[in-house]
XYZ file of C-alpha atoms in Angstrom:
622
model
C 28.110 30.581 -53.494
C 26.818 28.295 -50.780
C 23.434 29.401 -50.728
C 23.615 29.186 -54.589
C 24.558 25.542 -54.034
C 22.385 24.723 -51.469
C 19.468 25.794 -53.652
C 20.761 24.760 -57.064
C 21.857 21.551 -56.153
C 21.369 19.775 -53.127
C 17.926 19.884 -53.044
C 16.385 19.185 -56.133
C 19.013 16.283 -56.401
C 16.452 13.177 -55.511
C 13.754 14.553 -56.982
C 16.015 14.698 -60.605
C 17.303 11.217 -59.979
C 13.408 10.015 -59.277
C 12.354 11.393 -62.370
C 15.242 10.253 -64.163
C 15.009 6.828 -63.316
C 11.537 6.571 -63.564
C 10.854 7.851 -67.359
C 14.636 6.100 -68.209
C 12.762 3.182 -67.843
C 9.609 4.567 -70.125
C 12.163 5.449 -72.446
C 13.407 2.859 -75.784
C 16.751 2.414 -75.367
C 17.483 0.431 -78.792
C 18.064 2.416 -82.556
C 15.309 -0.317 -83.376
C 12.369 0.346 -80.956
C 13.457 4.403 -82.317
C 12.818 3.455 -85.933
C 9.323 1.663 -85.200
C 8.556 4.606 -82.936
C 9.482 7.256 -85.830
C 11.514 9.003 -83.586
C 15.349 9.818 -84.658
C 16.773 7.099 -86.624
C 15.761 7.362 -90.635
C 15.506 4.203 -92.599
C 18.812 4.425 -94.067
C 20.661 5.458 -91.212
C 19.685 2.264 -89.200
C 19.885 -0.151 -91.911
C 23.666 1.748 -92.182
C 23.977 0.832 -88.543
C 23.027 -2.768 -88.665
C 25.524 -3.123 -91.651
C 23.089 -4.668 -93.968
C 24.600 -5.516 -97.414
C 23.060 -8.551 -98.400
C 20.187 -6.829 -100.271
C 21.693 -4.994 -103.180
C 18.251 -2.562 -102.931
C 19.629 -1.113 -100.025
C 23.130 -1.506 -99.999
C 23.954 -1.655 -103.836
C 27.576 -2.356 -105.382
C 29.290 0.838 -106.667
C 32.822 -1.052 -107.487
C 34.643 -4.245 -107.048
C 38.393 -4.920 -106.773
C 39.498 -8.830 -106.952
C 42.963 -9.717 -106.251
C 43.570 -12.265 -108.987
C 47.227 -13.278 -108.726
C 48.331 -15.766 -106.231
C 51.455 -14.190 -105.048
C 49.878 -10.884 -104.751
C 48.876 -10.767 -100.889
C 46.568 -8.029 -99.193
C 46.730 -8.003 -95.275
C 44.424 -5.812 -93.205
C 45.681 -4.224 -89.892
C 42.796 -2.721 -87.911
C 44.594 -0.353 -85.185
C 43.667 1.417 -81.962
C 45.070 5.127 -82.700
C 45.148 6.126 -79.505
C 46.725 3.342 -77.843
C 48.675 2.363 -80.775
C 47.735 -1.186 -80.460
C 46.292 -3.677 -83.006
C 42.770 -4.731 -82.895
C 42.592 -7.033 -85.235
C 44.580 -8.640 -88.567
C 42.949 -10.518 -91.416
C 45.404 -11.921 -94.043
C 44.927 -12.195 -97.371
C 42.263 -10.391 -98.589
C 41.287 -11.410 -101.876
C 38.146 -9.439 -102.557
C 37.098 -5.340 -101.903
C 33.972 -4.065 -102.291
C 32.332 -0.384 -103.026
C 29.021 -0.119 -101.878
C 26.603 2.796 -101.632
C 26.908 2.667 -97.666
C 30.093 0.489 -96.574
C 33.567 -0.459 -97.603
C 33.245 -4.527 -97.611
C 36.675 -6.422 -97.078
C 36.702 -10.462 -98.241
C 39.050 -13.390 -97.763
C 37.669 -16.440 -97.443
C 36.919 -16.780 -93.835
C 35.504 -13.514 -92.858
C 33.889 -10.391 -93.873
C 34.845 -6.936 -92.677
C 32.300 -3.985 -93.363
C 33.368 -0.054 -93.175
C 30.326 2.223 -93.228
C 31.445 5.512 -95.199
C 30.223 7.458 -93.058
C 32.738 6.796 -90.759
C 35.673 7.428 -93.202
C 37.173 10.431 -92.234
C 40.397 10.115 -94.667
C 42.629 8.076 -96.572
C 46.034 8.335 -97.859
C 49.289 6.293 -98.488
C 52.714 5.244 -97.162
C 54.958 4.577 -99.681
C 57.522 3.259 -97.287
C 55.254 0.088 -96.277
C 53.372 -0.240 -99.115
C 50.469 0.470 -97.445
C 47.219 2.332 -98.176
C 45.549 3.621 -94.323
C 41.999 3.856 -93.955
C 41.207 6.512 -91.075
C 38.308 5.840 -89.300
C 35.674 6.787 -86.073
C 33.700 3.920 -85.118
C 30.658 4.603 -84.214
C 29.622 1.591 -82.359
C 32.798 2.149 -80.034
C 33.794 5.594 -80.452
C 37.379 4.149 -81.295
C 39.424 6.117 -83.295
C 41.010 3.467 -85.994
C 43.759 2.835 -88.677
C 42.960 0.197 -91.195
C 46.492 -0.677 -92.781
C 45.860 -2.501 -96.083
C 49.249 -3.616 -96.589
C 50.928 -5.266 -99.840
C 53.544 -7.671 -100.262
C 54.352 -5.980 -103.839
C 54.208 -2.434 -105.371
C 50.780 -1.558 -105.607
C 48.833 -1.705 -108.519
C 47.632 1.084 -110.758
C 43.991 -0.894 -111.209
C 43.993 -0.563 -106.975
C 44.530 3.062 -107.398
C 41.775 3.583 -109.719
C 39.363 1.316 -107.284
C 40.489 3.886 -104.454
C 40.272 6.741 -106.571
C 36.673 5.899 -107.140
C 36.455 5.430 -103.267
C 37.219 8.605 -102.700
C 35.362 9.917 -105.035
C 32.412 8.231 -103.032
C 33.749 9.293 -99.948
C 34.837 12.708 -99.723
C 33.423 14.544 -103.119
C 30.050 16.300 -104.103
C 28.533 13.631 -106.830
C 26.607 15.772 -108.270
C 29.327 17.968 -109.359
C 29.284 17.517 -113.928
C 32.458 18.701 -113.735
C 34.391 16.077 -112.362
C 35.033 13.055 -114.720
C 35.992 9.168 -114.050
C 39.901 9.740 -115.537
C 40.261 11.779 -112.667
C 42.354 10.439 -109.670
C 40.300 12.006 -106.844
C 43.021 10.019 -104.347
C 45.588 12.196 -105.584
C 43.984 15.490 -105.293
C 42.553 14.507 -101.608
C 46.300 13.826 -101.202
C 46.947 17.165 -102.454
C 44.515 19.492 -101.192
C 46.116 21.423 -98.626
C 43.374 22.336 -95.383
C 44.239 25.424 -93.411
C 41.849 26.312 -90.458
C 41.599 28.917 -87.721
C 40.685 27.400 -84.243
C 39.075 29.787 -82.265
C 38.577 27.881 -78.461
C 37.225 29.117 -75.406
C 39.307 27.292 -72.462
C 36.131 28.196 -69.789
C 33.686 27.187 -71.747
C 31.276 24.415 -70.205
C 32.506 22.047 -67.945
C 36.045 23.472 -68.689
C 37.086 20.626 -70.915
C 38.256 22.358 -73.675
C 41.715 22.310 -74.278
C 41.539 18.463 -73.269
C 38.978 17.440 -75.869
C 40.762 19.914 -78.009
C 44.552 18.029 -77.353
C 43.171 14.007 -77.346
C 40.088 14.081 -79.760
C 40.213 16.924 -82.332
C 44.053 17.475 -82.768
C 45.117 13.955 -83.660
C 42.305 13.651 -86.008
C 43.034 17.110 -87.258
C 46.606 15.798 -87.902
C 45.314 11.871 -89.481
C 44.061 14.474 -92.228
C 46.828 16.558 -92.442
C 45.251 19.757 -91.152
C 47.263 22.690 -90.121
C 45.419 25.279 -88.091
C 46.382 28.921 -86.145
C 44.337 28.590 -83.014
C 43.165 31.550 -81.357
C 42.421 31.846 -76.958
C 40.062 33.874 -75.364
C 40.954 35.440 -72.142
C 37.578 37.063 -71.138
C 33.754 37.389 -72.495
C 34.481 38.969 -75.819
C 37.993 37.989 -77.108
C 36.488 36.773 -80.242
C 34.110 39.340 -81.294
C 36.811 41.637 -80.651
C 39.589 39.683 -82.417
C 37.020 39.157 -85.638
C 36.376 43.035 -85.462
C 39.690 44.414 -85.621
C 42.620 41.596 -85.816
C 40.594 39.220 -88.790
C 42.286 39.855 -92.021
C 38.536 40.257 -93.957
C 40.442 42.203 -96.627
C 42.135 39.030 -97.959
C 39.463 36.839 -98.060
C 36.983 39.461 -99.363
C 39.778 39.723 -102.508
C 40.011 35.670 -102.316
C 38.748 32.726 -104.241
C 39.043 30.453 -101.202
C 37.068 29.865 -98.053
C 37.839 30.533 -95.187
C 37.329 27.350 -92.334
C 36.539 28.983 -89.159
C 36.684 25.869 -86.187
C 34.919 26.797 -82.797
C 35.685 25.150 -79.488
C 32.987 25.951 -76.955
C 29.582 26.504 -76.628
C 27.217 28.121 -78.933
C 27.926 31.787 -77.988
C 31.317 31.363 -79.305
C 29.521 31.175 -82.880
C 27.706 33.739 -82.001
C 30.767 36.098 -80.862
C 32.544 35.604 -83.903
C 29.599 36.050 -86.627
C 29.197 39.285 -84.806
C 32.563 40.862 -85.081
C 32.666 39.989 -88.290
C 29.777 42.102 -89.030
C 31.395 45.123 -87.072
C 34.282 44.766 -88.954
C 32.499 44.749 -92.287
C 30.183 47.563 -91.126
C 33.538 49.842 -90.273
C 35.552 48.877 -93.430
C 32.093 48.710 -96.005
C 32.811 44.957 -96.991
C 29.685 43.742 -97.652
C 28.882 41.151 -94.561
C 26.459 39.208 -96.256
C 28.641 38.158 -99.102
C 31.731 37.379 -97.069
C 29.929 35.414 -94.417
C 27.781 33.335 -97.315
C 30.733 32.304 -99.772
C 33.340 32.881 -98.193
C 33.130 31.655 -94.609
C 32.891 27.877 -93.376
C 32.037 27.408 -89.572
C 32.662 24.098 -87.756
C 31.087 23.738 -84.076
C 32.772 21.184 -81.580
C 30.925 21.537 -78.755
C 32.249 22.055 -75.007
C 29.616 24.450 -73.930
C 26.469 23.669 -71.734
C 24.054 23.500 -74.313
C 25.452 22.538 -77.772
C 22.349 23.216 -79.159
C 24.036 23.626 -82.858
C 26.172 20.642 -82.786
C 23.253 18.899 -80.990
C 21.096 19.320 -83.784
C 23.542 18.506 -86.586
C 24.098 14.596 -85.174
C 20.647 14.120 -84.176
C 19.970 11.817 -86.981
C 23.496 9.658 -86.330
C 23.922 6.264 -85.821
C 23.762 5.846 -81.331
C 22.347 9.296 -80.803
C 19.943 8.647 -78.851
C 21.883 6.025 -76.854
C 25.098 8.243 -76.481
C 25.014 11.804 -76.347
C 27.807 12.329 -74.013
C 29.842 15.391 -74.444
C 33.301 12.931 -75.958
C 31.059 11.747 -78.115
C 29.736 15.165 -79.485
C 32.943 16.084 -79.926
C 34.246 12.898 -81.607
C 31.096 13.483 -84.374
C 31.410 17.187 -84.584
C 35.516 16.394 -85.576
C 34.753 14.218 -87.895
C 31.894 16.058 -89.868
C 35.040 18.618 -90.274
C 37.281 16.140 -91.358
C 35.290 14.994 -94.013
C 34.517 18.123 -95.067
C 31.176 18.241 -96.290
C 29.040 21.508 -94.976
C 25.575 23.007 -95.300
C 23.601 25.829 -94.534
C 22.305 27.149 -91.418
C 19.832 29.808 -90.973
C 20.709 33.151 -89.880
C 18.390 35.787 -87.787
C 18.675 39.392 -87.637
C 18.113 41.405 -84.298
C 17.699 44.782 -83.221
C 16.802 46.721 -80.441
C 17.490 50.486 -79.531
C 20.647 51.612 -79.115
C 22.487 48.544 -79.781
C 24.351 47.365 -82.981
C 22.615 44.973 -85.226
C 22.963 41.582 -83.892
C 22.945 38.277 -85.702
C 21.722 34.869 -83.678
C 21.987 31.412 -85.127
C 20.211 29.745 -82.362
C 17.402 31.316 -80.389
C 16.382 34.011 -77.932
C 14.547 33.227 -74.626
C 12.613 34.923 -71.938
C 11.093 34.090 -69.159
C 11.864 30.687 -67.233
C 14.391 29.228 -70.077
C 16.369 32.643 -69.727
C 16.140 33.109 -66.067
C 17.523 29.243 -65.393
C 20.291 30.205 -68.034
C 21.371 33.125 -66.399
C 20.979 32.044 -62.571
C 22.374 28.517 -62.883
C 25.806 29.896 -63.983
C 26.803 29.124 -60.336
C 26.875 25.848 -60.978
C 27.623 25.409 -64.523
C 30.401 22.818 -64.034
C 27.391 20.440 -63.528
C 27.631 20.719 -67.215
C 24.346 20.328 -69.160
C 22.178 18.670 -65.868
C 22.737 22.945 -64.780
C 19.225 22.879 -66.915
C 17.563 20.270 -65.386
C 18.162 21.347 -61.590
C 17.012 25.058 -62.873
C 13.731 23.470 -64.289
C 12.917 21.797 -60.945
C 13.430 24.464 -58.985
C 11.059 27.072 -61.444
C 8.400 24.564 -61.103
C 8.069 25.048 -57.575
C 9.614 29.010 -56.768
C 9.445 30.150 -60.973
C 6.850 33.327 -61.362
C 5.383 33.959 -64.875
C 6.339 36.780 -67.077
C 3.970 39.527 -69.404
C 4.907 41.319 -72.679
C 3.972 42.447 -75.922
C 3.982 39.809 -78.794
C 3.681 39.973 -82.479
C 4.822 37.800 -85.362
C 4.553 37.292 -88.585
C 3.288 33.791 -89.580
C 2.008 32.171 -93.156
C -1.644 31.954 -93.457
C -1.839 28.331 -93.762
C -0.298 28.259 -90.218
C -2.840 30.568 -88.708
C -6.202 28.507 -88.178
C -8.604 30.211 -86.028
C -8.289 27.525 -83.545
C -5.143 27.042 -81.570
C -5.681 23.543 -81.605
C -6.012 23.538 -85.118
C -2.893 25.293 -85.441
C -0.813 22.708 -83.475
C -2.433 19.787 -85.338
C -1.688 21.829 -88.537
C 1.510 22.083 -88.146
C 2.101 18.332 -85.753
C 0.835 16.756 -89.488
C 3.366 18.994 -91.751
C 5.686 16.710 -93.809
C 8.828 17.257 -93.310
C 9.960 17.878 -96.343
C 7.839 20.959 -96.605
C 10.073 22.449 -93.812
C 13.256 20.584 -94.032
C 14.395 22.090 -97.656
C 16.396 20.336 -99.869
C 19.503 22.371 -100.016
C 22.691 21.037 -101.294
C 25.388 19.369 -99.416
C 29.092 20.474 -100.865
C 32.763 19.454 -100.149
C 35.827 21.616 -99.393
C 37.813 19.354 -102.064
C 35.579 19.469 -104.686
C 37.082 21.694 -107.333
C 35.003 24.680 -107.637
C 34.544 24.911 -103.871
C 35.405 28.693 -104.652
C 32.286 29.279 -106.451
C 30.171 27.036 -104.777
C 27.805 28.081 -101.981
C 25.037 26.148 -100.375
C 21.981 27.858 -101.197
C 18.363 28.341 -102.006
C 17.165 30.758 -105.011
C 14.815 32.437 -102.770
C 17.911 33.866 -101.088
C 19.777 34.946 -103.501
C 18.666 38.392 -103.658
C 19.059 39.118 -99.643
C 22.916 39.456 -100.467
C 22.706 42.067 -103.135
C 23.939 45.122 -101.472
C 25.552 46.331 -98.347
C 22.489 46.721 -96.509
C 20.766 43.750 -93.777
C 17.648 42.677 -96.834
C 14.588 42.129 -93.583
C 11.747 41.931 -95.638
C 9.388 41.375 -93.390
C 10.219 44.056 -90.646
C 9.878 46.103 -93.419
C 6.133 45.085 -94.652
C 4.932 44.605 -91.564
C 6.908 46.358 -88.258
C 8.127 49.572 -90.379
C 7.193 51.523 -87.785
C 8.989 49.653 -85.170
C 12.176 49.541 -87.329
C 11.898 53.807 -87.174
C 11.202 53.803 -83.062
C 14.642 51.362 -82.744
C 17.025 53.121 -84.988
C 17.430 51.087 -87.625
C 15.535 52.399 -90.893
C 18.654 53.419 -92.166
C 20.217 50.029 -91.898
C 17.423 47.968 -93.367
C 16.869 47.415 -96.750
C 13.623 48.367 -98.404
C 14.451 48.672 -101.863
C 12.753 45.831 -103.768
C 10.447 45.098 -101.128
C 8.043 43.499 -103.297
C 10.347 41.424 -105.628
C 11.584 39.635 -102.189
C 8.166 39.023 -101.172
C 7.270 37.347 -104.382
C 10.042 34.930 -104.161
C 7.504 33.570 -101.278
C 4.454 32.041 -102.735
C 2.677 31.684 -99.431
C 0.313 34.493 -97.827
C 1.445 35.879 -94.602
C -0.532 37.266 -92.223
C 0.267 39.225 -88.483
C -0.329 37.861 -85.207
C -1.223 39.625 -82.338
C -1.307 37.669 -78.975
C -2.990 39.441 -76.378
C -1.196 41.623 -73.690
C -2.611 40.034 -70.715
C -1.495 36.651 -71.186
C 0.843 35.255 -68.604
C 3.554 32.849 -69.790
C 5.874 30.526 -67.382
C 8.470 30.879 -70.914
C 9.016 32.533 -74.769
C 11.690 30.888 -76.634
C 12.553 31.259 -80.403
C 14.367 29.021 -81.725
C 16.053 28.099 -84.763
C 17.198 24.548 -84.444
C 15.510 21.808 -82.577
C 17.431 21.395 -79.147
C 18.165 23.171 -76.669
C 20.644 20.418 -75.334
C 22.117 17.225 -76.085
C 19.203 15.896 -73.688
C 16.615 18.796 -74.359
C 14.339 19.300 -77.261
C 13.221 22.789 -77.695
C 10.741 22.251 -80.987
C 10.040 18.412 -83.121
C 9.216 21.202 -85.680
C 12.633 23.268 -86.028
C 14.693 22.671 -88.973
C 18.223 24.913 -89.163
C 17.539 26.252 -92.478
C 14.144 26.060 -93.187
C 13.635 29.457 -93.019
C 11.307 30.199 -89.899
C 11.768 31.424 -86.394
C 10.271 28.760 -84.279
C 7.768 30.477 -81.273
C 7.646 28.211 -78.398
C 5.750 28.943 -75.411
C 3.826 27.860 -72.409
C 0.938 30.220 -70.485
C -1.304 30.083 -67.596
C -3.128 28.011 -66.350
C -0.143 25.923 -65.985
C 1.107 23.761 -62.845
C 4.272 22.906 -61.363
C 3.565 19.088 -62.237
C 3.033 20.069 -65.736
C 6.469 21.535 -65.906
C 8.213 18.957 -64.445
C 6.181 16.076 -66.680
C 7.859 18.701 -69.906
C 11.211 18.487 -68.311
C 10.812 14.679 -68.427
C 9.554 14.634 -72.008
C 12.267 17.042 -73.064
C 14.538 13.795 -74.157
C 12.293 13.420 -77.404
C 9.468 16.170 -77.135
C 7.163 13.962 -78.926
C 4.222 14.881 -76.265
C 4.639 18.630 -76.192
C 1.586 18.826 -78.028
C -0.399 16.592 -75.585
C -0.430 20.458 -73.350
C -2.912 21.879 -73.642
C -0.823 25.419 -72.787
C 1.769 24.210 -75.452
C 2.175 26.895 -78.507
C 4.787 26.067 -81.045
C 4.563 28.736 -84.118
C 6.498 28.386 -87.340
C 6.905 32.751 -88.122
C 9.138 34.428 -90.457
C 9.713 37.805 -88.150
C 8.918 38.717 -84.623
C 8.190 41.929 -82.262
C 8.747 41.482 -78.906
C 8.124 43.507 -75.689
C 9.056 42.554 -72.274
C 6.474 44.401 -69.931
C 7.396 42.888 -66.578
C 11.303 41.684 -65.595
C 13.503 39.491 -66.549
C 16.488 37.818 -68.070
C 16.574 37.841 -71.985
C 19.286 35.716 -74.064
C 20.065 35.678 -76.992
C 22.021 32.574 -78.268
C 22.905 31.691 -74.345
C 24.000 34.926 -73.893
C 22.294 37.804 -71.650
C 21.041 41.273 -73.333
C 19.063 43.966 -72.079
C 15.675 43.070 -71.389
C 13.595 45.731 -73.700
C 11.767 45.459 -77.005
C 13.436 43.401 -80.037
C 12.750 42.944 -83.185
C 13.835 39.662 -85.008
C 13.276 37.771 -88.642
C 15.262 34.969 -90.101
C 17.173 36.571 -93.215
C 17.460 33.358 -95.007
C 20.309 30.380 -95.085
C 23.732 32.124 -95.092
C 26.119 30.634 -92.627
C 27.655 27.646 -93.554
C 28.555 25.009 -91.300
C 30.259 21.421 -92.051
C 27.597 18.948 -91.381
C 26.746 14.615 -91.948
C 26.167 13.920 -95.337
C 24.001 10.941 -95.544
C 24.768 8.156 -97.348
C-alpha cells in the first residue's frame, strides 16, 4: 500500500500540478471563447445560456398569459430547496410568457427568465393556491421552487396556459396523437413513476449513498417518484440479482417500461445489462426485445470515469467550466426527472469459454487498461487516479503487440493513414451523429414507443445475438471461440443491405508496437478525458483509438494535457482513430484488458456494435 502510494502519488504530484497549471492557462475558460472555438457549446445551447429573448428568431413566443383584472394578483416566490429559504419575491406579475427556450415572468419592474431546460416538474397546491415550478439552475447548481401564488382561485384560462407548458416541457411534440383539448398538466399530475435504484455504495470516491440521500432523492421526491433501491455487497451483486432475483417474466408480458436508475460508475451498467442477458438466455425470453422496448436505463455517476454520463452532458450549458462530480450528478438527476431518453449503442463480445458479453462503453489494452487496473490503490483520488497513472506510463509504461483486424467502410479506408485521419477529422457530424428520436416516459404510447433506427429493426427478430459482420467477415473466428451456435446467420444478406456503404477488412500488421488500443463507443473516457472528437453513442461504429512506436514520453504527457478537449489528437503523427463496425483482437504479449472499466482475461476477442438498443434518459435540446 505504501509503495503503491509512494509511486502513484507522491511523486508525479508536481509534475501534474505543473502541467495543470500551465495548459489551465492555454485553456478558454468562457462558454463564449468555446462557441468561437467550435468546441462544446452549439449555437442554441449558448444563446439558451445567455437568456436571449429579445430576438423572436431565436427565442420565438409559443404562448402568452396576461393577467387582465386588477384585483387578480400573481406573486412569485423563488426558493432555495435545500435550505428552505427564499431567494427572491416579485409581486404582481401581470404578464407570462411561453417561449421556445425559457419561461419569461413580467411585472412592470423586472423580468424573470426560466430556461426549459431546467424545468424538471411542475404541479399544484391546492391549499395555497399555488402552482410550483421545480427547477436546477444551471448557472448555480441551486436546486429551486418557484411559487406562483394567487390571491383568488385560479383560473381555468391559467390552466390551459400551463397545460400548454407542459406540453412544451415534458412531452414528445412530435407525437399526432396528442391534441390541444388535452390537459397535459393533469396527466403529468397523474402519471405515476416507479423506478428501481440499483447503487453501488464503493463505487468511486465512495460518495454514493450521500449524493444518492442530498441530490437525487429530494429531486426524486419534487417529482413524486417512488423507487425500490437495490445494494451491492461485493463485485457482482447486480449481475447476479438481474440473473436470478429480476422479475423479467412480468415485464416481458407488460405494456410498460421498466426505469432501471444506476448509482455508480459505468460497470454498474454494464453488470446489470449482463445479467439480464443470462437470465433471458436461461428462461428463452428473447434479450434483445426486452432490453430495446422494454428497459429504460438512467446513469448518475459516482464512479471514476463516468464516461456514459460524461458524454450525455457534454453539450450542457457550464460543461466545460464545471464538471465536478455534484454537478454530474445534479444533470444526470434531472435528465431522469424530465424523462426524456434516447438510444445508446450496444456491442457484442466474445471470447472462448466465456458467456456472451455486452459493453456499452469500450474495451482497452495496453497503457489505458494497465493504469485502470493498477491505480485501483488509489482510486479515492477519484478521477485525477488517471492522470497520475498517465505520468507515470510515460516515463516506466512498456508497449504492447497483438493481432488486429477490423472491419471498416470503404470510404474510411484511404490508402494513406493521413488521408484517413483527415477523412474522417472533415466528416460532418451529422453523417455520424444520427438523427434518432428523442421520447418521453409520459407521453401516451410510451408502451409502444422505442427509440430507434430502421436499419435496426431486424437485429431483434429472433432469440439469437443478429452480428452481421462477425458473420461475413470473422466466421471462422466465431467457430474457433464457441459461438457459431449463438450467432445469427440467417438473413445475412438482407442485414447487410440495410447498409448502403461498402465495407472492407483491415489488417494492421503484427509487428507493430503500440503504447495503447482502446475502443470506444462514446467520446470520453472521463469528465476531464476525451477518448475520440469522433465517437457518437449511437452512431453505430466501434471507435479504434490507438497510439504506436515511435512515440516519446513527452508526447504522452503533451496527450494527457490535450485530453480536456482532444482537439489536437490528430496533430500526432502516431495518432489512429478508426470509425469500424466489428473487430478481432489478439493480445500476443501481456497485459491488462477491460472491458467497460472492468478486467477480463487477456486472450483473443471478438467485438461489433449490434446497433442502438439500450435506452438511456438523456437532454433534449430545446
Amino acid at each position: 500500500m505504501l509503495t503503491g502510494l509512494l509511486l502513484y502519488v507522491f511523486l508525479p504530484l508536481a509534475l501534474l500540478f505543473f502541467l495543470y497549471y500551465y495548459f489551465s492557462q492555454q485553456q478558454p475558460s468562457k462558454a463564449s471563447d468555446n462557441l468561437l472555438n467550435g468546441n462544446i457549446f452549439t449555437k442554441r445551447s449558448f444563446l439558451h445560456h445567455v437568456k436571449v429573448i429579445e430576438d423572436n428568431e431565436i427565442s420565438p413566443i409559443l404562448q402568452t398569459f396576461t393577467f387582465q383584472e386588477e384585483d387578480v394578483k400573481c406573486t412569485i416566490t423563488i426558493n432555495d430547496s435545500k435550505n428552505n429559504k427564499i431567494i427572491k419575491k416579485i409581486n404582481e406579475i401581470s404578464l407570462i410568457e411561453l417561449r421556445k427556450l425559457q419561461l419569461v415572468f413580467k411585472n412592470n419592474n423586472c423580468l424573470l427568465f426560466i430556461p426549459l431546460e431546467e424545468i424538471y416538474f411542475i404541479k399544484e397546491n391546492k391549499e395555497n393556491k399555488c402552482i410550483s415550478i421545480y427547477r436546477l439552475n444551471l448557472d448555480n447548481t441551486l436546486r429551486e421552487r418557484i411559487d406562483i401564488e394567487f390571491n383568488k382561485t385560479i383560473s381555468l384560462q391559467f390552466y390551459k396556459f400551463l397545460s400548454r407548458c407542459c406540453k412544451e416541457i415534458f412531452y414528445n411534440n412530435d407525437d399526432t396523437n396528442f391534441t390541444k383539448e388535452e390537459d397535459y398538466f393533469k396527466k403529468l399530475q397523474n402519471h405515476e413513476r416507479n423506478v428501481l435504484i440499483f447503487i453501488n455504495p464503493i463505487s468511486g470516491s465512495g460518495n454514493s449513498l450521500n449524493y444518492f440521500n442530498n441530490i437525487v432523492k429530494p429531486m426524486f421526491n419534487d417529482c413524486s417518484i417512488s423507487y425500490e433501491m437495490i445494494q451491492s455487497k461485493k463485485a457482482n451483486d447486480f449481475e447476479e440479482y438481474c440473473k436470478t432475483q429480476l422479475n423479467l417474466n412480468t415485464l416481458n408480458n407488460s405494456n410498460k417500461k421498466l426505469e432501471i436508475i444506476t448509482i455508480g460508475g459505468d460497470g454498474t451498467l454494464h453488470e446489470i445489462i449482463n445479467g439480464i442477458y443470462l437470465q433471458c438466455k436461461e428462461k428463452r425470453y428473447s434479450f434483445l426485445n426486452i432490453l430495446k422496448n422494454k428497459i429504460i436505463f438512467g446513469v448518475i455517476p459516482c464512479g471514476s470515469g463516468n464516461a456514459i454520463a460524461t458524454t450525455l452532458q457534454k453539450e450542457m450549458i457550464h460543461f466545460i467550466d464545471d464538471r465536478k462530480e455534484t454537478t454530474l450528478v445534479q444533470r444526470s438527476t434531472l435528465f431522469i426527472c424530465k424523462g426524456y431518453f434516447s438510444s445508446l449503442d450496444l456491442w457484442c463480445i466474445l471470447q472462448k469459454d466465456e458467456n456472451v458479453r455486452f459493453a456499452t462503453v469500450s474495451f482497452s489494452f495496453g497503457a489505458v487498461a494497465d493504469i485502470d487496473i493498477k491505480t485501483e490503490v488509489i482510486r479515492f483520488l477519484g478521477g485525477l487516479r488517471y492522470a497520475v497513472g498517465v505520468i507515470i506510463y510515460a516515463f516506466i509504461g512498456s508497449f504492447y503487440s497483438c493481432k488486429m483486424k477490423y472491419v471498416q467502410f470503404k470510404k474510411y479506408a484511404e490508402k494513406s493513414q493521413n488521408q484517413v485521419i483527415r477523412k474522417q477529422y472533415d466528416v460532418d457530424e451529422k453523417e455520424l451523429k444520427r438523427n434518432h428520436s428523442i421520447v418521453s416516459v409520459y407521453d401516451n404510447n410510451n408502451e409502444n414507443n422505442s427509440v430507434t433506427d430502421k436499419k435496426e429493426e431486424i437485429i431483434i427478430s429472433n432469440d439469437k445475438i443478429n452480428c452481421p459482420y462477425m458473420i461475413k467477415y470473422f466466421k471462422k473466428e466465431v467457430m474457433d471461440l464457441g459461438f457459431i451456435n449463438e450467432i445469427e446467420d440467417n438473413n445475412l444478406n438482407q442485414i447487410l443491405n440495410n447498409n448502403e456503404e461498402e465495407e472492407v477488412l483491415i489488417n494492421e500488421p503484427e509487428d507493430k508496437l503500440y503504447s495503447h488500443i482502446v475502443a470506444t463507443n462514446i467520446s470520453h473516457a472521463a469528465a476531464d478525458f476525451v477518448c475520440s472528437n469522433l465517437s457518437f453513442q449511437s452512431d453505430g461504429f466501434i471507435d479504434l483509438v490507438y497510439m504506436h512506436k515511435p512515440l516519446s514520453w513527452y508526447d504522452l504527457i503533451l496527450l494527457l494535457a490535450n485530453g480536456e478537449t482532444g482537439s489536437k489528437y490528430f496533430d500526432f503523427k502516431t495518432y489512429n482513430c478508426h470509425k469500424t463496425k466489428a473487430i478481432y483482437f489478439e493480445p500476443t504479449t501481456s497485459g491488462y484488458l477491460t472491458v467497460d472499466g472492468e478486467k477480463v482475461k487477456t486472450k483473443a476477442m471478438l467485438v461489433e456494435n449490434i446497433g442502438n438498443l439500450v435506452n438511456v434518459f438523456n437532454n433534449r435540446p430545446y
